[in-house]
Short mmCIF file of C-alpha atoms in Angstrom, two decimals:
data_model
loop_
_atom_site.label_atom_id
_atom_site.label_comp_id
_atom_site.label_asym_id
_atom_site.label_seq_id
_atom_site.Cartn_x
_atom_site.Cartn_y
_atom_site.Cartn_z
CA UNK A 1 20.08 1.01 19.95
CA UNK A 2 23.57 2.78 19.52
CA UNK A 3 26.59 1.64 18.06
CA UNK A 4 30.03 3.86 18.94
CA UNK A 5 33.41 3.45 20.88
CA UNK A 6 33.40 2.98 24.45
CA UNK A 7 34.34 6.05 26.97
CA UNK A 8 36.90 5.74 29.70
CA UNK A 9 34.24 5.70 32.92
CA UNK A 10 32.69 2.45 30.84
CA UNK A 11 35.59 0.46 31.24
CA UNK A 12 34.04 -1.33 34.40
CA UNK A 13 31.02 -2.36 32.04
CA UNK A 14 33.13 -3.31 29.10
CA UNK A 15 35.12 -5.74 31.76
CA UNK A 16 32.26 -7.05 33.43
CA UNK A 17 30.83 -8.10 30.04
CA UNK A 18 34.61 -9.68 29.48
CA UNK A 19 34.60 -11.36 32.78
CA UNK A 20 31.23 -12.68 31.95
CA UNK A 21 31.15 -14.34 28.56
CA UNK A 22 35.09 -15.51 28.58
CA UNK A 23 34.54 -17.04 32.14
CA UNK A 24 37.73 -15.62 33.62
CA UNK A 25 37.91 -13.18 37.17
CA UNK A 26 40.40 -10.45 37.49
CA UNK A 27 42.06 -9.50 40.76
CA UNK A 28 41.98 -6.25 41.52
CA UNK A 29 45.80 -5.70 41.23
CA UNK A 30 44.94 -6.73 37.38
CA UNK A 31 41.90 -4.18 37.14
CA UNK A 32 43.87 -1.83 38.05
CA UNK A 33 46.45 -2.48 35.47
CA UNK A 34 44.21 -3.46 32.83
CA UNK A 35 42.06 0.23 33.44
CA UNK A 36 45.50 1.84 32.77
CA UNK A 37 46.27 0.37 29.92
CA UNK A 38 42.64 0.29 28.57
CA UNK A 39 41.75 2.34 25.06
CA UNK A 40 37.99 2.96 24.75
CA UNK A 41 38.64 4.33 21.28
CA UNK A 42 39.84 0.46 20.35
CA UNK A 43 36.22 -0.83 21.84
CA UNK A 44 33.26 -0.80 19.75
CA UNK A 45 30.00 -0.94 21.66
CA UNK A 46 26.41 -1.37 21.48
CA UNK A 47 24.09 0.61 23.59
CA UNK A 48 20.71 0.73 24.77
CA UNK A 49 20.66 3.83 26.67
CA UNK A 50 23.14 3.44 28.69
CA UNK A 51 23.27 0.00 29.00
CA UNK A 52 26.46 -2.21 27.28
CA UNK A 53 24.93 -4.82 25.56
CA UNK A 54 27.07 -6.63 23.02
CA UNK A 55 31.03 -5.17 22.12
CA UNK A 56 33.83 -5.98 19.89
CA UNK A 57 37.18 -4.80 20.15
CA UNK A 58 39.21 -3.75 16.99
CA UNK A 59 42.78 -3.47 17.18
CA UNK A 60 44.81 -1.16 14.63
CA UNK A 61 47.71 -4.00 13.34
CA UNK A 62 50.31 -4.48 10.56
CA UNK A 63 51.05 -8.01 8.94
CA UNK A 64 53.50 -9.15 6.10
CA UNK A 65 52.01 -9.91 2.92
CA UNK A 66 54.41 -11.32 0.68
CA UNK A 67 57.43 -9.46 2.27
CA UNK A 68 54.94 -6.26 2.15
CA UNK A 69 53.54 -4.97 5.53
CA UNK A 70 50.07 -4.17 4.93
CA UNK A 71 47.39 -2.48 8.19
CA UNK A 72 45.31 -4.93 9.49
CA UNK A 73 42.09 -4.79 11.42
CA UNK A 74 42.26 -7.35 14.50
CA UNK A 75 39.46 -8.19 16.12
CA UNK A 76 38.82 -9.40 19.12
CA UNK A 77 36.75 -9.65 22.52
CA UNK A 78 33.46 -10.28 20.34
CA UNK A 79 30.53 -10.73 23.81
CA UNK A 80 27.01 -10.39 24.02
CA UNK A 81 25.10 -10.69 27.47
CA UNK A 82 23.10 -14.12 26.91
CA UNK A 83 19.91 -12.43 27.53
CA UNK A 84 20.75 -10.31 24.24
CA UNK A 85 21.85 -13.09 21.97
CA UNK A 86 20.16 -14.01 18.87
CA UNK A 87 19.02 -10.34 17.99
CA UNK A 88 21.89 -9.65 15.56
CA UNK A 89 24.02 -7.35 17.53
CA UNK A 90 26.90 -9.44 16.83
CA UNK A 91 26.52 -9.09 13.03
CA UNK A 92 25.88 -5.27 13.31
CA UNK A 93 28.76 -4.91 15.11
CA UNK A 94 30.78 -6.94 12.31
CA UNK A 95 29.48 -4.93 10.18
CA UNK A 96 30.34 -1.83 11.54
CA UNK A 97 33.78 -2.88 12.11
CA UNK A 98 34.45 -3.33 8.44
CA UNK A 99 32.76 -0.61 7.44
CA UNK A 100 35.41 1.70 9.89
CA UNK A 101 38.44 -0.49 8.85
CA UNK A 102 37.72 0.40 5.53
CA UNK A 103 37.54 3.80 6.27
CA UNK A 104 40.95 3.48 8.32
CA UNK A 105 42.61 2.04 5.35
CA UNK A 106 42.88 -1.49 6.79
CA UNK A 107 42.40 -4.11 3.92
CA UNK A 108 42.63 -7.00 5.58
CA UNK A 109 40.87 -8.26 8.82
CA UNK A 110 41.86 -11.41 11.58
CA UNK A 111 40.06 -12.87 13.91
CA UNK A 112 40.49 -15.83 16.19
CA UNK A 113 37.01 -17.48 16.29
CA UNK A 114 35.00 -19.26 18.90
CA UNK A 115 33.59 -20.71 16.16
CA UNK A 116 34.53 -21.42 12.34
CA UNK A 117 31.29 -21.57 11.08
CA UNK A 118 29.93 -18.46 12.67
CA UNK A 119 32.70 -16.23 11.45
CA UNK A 120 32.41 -17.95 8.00
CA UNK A 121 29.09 -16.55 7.48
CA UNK A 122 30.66 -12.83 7.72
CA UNK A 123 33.24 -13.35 5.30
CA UNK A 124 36.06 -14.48 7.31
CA UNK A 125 38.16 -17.78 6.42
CA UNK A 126 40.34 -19.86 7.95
CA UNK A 127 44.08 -18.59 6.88
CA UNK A 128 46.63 -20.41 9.03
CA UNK A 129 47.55 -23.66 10.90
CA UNK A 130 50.57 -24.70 13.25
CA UNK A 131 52.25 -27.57 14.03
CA UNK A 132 52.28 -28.56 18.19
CA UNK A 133 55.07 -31.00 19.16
CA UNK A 134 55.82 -32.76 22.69
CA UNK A 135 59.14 -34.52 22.11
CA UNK A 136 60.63 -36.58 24.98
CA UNK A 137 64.20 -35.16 25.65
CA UNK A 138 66.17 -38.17 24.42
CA UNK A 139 64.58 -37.57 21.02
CA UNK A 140 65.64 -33.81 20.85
CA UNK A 141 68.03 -33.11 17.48
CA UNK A 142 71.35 -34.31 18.49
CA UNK A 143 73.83 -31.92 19.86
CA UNK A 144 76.16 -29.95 17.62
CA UNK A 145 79.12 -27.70 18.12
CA UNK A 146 78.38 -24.67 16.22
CA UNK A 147 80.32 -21.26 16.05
CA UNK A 148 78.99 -18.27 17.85
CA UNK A 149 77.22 -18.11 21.57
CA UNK A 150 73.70 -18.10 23.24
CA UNK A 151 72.95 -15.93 26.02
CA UNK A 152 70.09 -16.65 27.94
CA UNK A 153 67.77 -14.07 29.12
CA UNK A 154 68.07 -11.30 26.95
CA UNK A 155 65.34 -8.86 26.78
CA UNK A 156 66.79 -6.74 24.30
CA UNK A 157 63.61 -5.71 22.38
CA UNK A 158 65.81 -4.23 18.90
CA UNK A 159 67.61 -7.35 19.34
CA UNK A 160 64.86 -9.80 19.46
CA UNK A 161 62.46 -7.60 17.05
CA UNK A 162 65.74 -7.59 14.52
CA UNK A 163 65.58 -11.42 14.29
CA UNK A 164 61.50 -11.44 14.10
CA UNK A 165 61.42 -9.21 11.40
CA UNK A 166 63.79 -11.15 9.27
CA UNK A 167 62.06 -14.33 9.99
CA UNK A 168 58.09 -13.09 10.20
CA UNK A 169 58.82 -11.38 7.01
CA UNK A 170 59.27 -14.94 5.32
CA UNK A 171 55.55 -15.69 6.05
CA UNK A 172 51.98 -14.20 4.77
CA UNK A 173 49.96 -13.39 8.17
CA UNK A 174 52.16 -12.79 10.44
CA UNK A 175 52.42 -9.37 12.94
CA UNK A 176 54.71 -6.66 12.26
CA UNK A 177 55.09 -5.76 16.25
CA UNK A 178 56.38 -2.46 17.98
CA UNK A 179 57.98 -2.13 21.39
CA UNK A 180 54.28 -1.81 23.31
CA UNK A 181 53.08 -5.27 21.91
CA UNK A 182 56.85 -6.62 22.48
CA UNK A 183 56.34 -5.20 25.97
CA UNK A 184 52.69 -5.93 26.86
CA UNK A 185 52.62 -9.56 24.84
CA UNK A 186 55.59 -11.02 24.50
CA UNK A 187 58.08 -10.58 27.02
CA UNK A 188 56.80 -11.28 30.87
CA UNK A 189 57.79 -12.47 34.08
CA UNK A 190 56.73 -16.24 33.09
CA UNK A 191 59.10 -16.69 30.24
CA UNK A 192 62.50 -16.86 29.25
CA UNK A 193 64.52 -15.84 26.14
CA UNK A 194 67.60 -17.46 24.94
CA UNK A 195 69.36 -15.39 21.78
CA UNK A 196 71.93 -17.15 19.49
CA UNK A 197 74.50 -15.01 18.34
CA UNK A 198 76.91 -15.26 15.63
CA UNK A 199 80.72 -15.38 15.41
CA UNK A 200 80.32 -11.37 14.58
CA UNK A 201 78.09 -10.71 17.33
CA UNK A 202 75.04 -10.53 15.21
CA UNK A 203 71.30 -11.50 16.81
CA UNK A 204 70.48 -15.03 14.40
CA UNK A 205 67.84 -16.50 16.36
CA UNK A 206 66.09 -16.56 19.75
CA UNK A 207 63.74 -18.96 21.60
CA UNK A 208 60.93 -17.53 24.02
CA UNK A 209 60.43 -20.81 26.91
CA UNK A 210 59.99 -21.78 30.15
CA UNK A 211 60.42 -24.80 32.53
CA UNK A 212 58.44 -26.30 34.89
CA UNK A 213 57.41 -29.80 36.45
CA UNK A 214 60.05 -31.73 34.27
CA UNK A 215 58.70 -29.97 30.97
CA UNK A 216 60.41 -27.21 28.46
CA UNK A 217 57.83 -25.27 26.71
CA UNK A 218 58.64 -23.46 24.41
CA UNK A 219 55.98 -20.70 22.20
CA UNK A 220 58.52 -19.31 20.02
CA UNK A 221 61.55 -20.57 18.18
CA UNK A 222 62.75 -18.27 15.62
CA UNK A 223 66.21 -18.53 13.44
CA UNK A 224 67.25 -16.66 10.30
CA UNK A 225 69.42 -19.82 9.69
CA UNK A 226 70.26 -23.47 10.14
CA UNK A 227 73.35 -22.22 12.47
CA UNK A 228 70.82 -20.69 15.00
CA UNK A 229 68.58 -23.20 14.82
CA UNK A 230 71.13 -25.92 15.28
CA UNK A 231 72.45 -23.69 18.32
CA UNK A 232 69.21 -23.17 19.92
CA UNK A 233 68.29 -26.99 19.49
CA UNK A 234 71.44 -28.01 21.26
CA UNK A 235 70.82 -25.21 24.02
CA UNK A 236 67.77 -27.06 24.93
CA UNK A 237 69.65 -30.44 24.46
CA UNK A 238 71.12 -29.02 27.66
CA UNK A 239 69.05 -29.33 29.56
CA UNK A 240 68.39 -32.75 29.85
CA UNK A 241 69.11 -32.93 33.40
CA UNK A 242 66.62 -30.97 34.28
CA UNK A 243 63.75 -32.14 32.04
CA UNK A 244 62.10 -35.12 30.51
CA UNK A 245 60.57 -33.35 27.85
CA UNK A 246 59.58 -30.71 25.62
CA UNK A 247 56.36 -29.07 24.46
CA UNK A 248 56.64 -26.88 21.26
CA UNK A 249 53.71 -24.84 20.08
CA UNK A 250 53.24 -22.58 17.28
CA UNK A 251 55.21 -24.28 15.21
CA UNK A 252 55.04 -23.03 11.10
CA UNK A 253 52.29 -25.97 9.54
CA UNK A 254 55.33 -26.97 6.72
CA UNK A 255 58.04 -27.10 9.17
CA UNK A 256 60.35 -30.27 8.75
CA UNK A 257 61.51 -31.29 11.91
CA UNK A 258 60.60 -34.78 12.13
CA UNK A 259 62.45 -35.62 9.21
CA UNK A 260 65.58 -34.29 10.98
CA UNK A 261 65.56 -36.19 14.00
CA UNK A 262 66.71 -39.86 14.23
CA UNK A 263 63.34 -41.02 15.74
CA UNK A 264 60.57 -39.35 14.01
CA UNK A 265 57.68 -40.61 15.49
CA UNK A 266 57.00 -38.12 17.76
CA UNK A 267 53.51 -36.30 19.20
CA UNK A 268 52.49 -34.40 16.25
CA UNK A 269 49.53 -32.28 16.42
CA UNK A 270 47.95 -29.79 13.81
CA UNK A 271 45.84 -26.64 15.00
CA UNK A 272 43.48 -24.78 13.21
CA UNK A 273 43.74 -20.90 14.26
CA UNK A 274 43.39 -17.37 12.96
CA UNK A 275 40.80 -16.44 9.77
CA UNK A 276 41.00 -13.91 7.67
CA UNK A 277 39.34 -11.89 5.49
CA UNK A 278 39.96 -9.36 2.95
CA UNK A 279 37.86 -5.68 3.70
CA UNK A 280 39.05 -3.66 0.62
CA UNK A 281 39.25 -5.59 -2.52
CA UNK A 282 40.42 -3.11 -4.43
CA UNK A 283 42.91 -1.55 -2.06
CA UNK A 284 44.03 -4.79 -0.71
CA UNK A 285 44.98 -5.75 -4.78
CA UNK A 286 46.69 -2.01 -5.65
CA UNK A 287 49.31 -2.84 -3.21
CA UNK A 288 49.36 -7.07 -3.55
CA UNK A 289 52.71 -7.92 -5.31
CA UNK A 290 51.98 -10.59 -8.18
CA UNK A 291 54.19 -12.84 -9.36
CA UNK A 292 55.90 -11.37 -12.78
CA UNK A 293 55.01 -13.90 -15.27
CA UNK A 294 56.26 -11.70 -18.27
CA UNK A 295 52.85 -10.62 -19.46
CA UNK A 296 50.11 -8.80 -18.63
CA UNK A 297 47.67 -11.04 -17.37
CA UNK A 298 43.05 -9.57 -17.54
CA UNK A 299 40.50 -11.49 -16.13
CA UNK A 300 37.05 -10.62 -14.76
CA UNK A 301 35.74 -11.50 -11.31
CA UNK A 302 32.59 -12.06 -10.01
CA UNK A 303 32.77 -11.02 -6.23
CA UNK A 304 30.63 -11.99 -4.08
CA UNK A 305 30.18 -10.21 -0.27
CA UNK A 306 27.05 -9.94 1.82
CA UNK A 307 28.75 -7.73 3.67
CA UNK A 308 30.95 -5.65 2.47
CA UNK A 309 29.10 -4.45 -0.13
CA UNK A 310 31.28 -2.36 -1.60
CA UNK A 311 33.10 -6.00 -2.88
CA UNK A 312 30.42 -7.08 -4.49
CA UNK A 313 30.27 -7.12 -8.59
CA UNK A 314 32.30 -7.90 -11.93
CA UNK A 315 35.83 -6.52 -11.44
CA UNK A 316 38.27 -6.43 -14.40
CA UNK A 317 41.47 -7.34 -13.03
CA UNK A 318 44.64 -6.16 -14.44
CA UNK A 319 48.61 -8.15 -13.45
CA UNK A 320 51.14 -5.75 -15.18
CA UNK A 321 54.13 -7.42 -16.59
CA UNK A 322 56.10 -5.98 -13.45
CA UNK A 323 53.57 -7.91 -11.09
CA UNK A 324 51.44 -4.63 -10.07
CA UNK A 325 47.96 -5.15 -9.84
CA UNK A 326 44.55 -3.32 -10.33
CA UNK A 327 40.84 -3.85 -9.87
CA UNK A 328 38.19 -1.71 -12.03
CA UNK A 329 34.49 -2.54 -11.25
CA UNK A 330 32.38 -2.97 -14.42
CA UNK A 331 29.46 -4.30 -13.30
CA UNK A 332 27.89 -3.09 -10.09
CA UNK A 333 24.84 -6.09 -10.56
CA UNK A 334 26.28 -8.85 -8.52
CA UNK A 335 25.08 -12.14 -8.35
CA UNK A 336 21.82 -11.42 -10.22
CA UNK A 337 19.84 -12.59 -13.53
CA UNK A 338 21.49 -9.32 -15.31
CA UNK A 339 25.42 -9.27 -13.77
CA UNK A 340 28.13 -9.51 -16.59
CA UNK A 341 29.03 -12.99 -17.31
CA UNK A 342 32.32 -12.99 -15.53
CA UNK A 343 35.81 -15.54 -16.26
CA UNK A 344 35.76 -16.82 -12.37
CA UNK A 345 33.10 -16.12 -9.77
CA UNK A 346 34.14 -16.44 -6.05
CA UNK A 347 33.38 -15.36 -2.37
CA UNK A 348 35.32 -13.04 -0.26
CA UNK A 349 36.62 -16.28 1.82
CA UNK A 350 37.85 -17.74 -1.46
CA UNK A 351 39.78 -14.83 -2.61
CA UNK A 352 41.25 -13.78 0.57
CA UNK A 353 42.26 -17.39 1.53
CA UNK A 354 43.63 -17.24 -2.41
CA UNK A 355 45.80 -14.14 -2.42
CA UNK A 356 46.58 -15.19 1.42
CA UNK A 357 49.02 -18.54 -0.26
CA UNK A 358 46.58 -20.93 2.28
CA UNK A 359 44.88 -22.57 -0.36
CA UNK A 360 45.72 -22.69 -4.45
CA UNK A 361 43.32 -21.86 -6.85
CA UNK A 362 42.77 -25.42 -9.32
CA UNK A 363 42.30 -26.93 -5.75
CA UNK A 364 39.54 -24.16 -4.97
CA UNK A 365 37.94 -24.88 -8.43
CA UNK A 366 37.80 -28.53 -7.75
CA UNK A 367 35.98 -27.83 -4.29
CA UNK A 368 33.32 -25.98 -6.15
CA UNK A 369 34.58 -22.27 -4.49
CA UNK A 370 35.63 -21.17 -7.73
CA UNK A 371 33.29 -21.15 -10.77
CA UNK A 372 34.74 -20.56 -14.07
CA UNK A 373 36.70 -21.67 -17.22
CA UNK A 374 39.69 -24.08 -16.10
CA UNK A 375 41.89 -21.84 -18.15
CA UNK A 376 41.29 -18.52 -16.06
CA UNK A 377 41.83 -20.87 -13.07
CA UNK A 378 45.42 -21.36 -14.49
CA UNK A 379 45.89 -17.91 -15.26
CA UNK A 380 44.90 -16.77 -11.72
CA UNK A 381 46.79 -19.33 -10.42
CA UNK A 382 49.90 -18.36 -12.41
CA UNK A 383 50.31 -14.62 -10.87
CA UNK A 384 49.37 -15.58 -6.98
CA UNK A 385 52.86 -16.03 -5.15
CA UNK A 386 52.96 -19.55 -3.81
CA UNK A 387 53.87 -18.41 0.40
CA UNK A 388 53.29 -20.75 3.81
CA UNK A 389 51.18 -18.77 6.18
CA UNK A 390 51.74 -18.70 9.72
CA UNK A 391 50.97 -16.88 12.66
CA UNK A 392 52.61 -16.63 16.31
CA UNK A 393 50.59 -14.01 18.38
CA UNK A 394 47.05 -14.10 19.97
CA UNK A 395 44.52 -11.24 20.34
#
């Protein structure tokens, strides 16, 4: 057996498999397009002979971390032929794939999983939620006058990446994107934009929708401000001729908008979505911005990773008064009889959910995921900038 990227002539196996395990058939028009746009570089393969029998995509990616934009392994299109399941190809692919993001200077890894559980065992964790609404039309927010203009259809991509970036940037997890993913993921013939713009002319907000049998779907509402959203909301208030209500998706998991509207009870739903894991510890930390608590802050970790070995041991970690952080390894013995007692021990799925703002670190200690003296609980706790997560691609 032979793991390595996939060649251009093996696109029609690497499809086939595709076609195969996600249950989905391509027309030919969409071959044909997908082959062009195909990168065999991006597909990670396992061979016997010449046969394709398992693959994994893994997708070169940028995602803000606490207003930082850190690279980010994506991966996606995990498949196995069922004949070939249950001989570990799947986990030597994995493993492979962290072992080159590592190498490609990608600290952090996402995933959307079939399964929890089975990605769980690799290291990854669940890192992000959203919010679905349906909301019958006479229940939208009320409609407002506000200063400035929406134009509908805009497909502007600096225009529409300008307000992203300003409200992405306000998460942890979510994609920095470039005109090719605005082109080939975002904007197509199915959906329609609407932009607010202010008094000065300035992009504020935009929604990403479409209409059809009486219903307003919407996959992206984004706003820098309550002005924009308050536009945008009334924008779709307009429309009430034409629908009977609206279906909201990918909405941020600590977004208020029931609260605002004069009849809250409205279909609420909550979605479980991307994990995430961190690949580099110690790269992933050198560039994390800690909160600046005014003094240096030392603890020792016990990390544990199966597989990403190069995780695994007693780290001394160092929070410099100005927030910058640093792990040194000083114990290379793990889990075992003889490793260094350490302040905390954790997992790879505890830290990275950690550092990630999805979960807080007395609430890991109390679930038994970090082990450890209450008072380097508070201390970690103290440095780890508190950030909602949120996510609103797909790969």
């Amino acid at each position: 057996m032979e793991i390595r990227q996939l060649q251009r002539e093996e696109f029609e196996a690497a499809i086939e498999l595709s076609q195969y395990a996600f249950q989905f058939t391509m027309s030919q028009e969409d071959l044909e397009k997908s082959k062009k746009k195909f990168k065999p570089e991006q597909t990670w393969g396992i061979f016997d002979g010449h046969d394709l029998n398992a693959k994994l995509t893994l997708l070169p990616l940028q995602v803000y971390i606490n207003g930082q934009v850190f690279d980010m392994g994506g991966i996606a299109g995990v498949a196995t032929w069922p004949e070939k399941r249950r001989g570990g190809m799947v986990s030597r692919l994995l493993t492979h794939a962290l072992e080159e993001m590592k190498s490609a200077g990608q600290s952090l890894s996402f995933l959307h999983p079939f399964s929890f559980a089975f990605y769980r065992k690799f290291g990854w964790e669940t890192y992000i939620e959203y919010k679905k609404y349906v909301i019958p039309i006479e229940k939208f927010p009320a409609k407002l006058k506000t200063e400035g203009t929406v134009k509908r259809d805009v497909n502007d991509i600096l225009e529409l990446d300008q307000v992203y970036q300003a409200y992405a940037s306000r998460y942890n997890g979510t994609l920095v994107r470039d005109k090719e993913w605005w082109q080939e993921r975002i904007l197509n013939e199915n959906y329609r934009t609407a932009v607010y713009y202010s008094e000065t002319g300035d992009p504020q907000g935009y929604a990403l929708y479409k209409i059809e049998n009486k219903q307003l779907n919407c996959d992206e509402l984004v706003y820098e401000n309550e002005t924009a959203r308050r536009a945008l909301w009334t924008y779709f208030a307009n429309h009430d001729s034409m629908i009977t209500h609206g279906k909201f998706i990918y909405v941020p998991a600590n977004d208020n908008l029931p609260f605002l509207l004069d009849d809250p009870r409205i279909q609420q739903e909550t979605v479980p979505y991307f994990m995430g894991r961190i690949v580099d510890a110690a790269a992933f930390v050198e560039r994390y911005p800690f909160e600046q608590v005014g003094e240096e802050t030392r603890l020792t970790l016990n990390l544990i990773d199966r597989y990403a070995p190069w995780n695994e041991g007693v780290w001394r970690l160092t929070i410099t008064t100005e927030g910058k952080g640093h792990l040194e390894r000083v114990d290379t013995s793990n889990s075992s009889e003889n490793a260094m007692v350490a302040d905390l021990k954790l997992g790879i799925q505890s830290l990275t959910t950690l550092m990630l703002g999805y979960q807080q670190a007395d609430d890991l200690y109390k679930w038994g995921r970090i082990e450890g003296g209450s008072e380097f609980v508070s201390a970690l706790k103290r440095v780890i900038p508190v950030k909602q997560t949120f996510l609103l691609d797909f790969f």
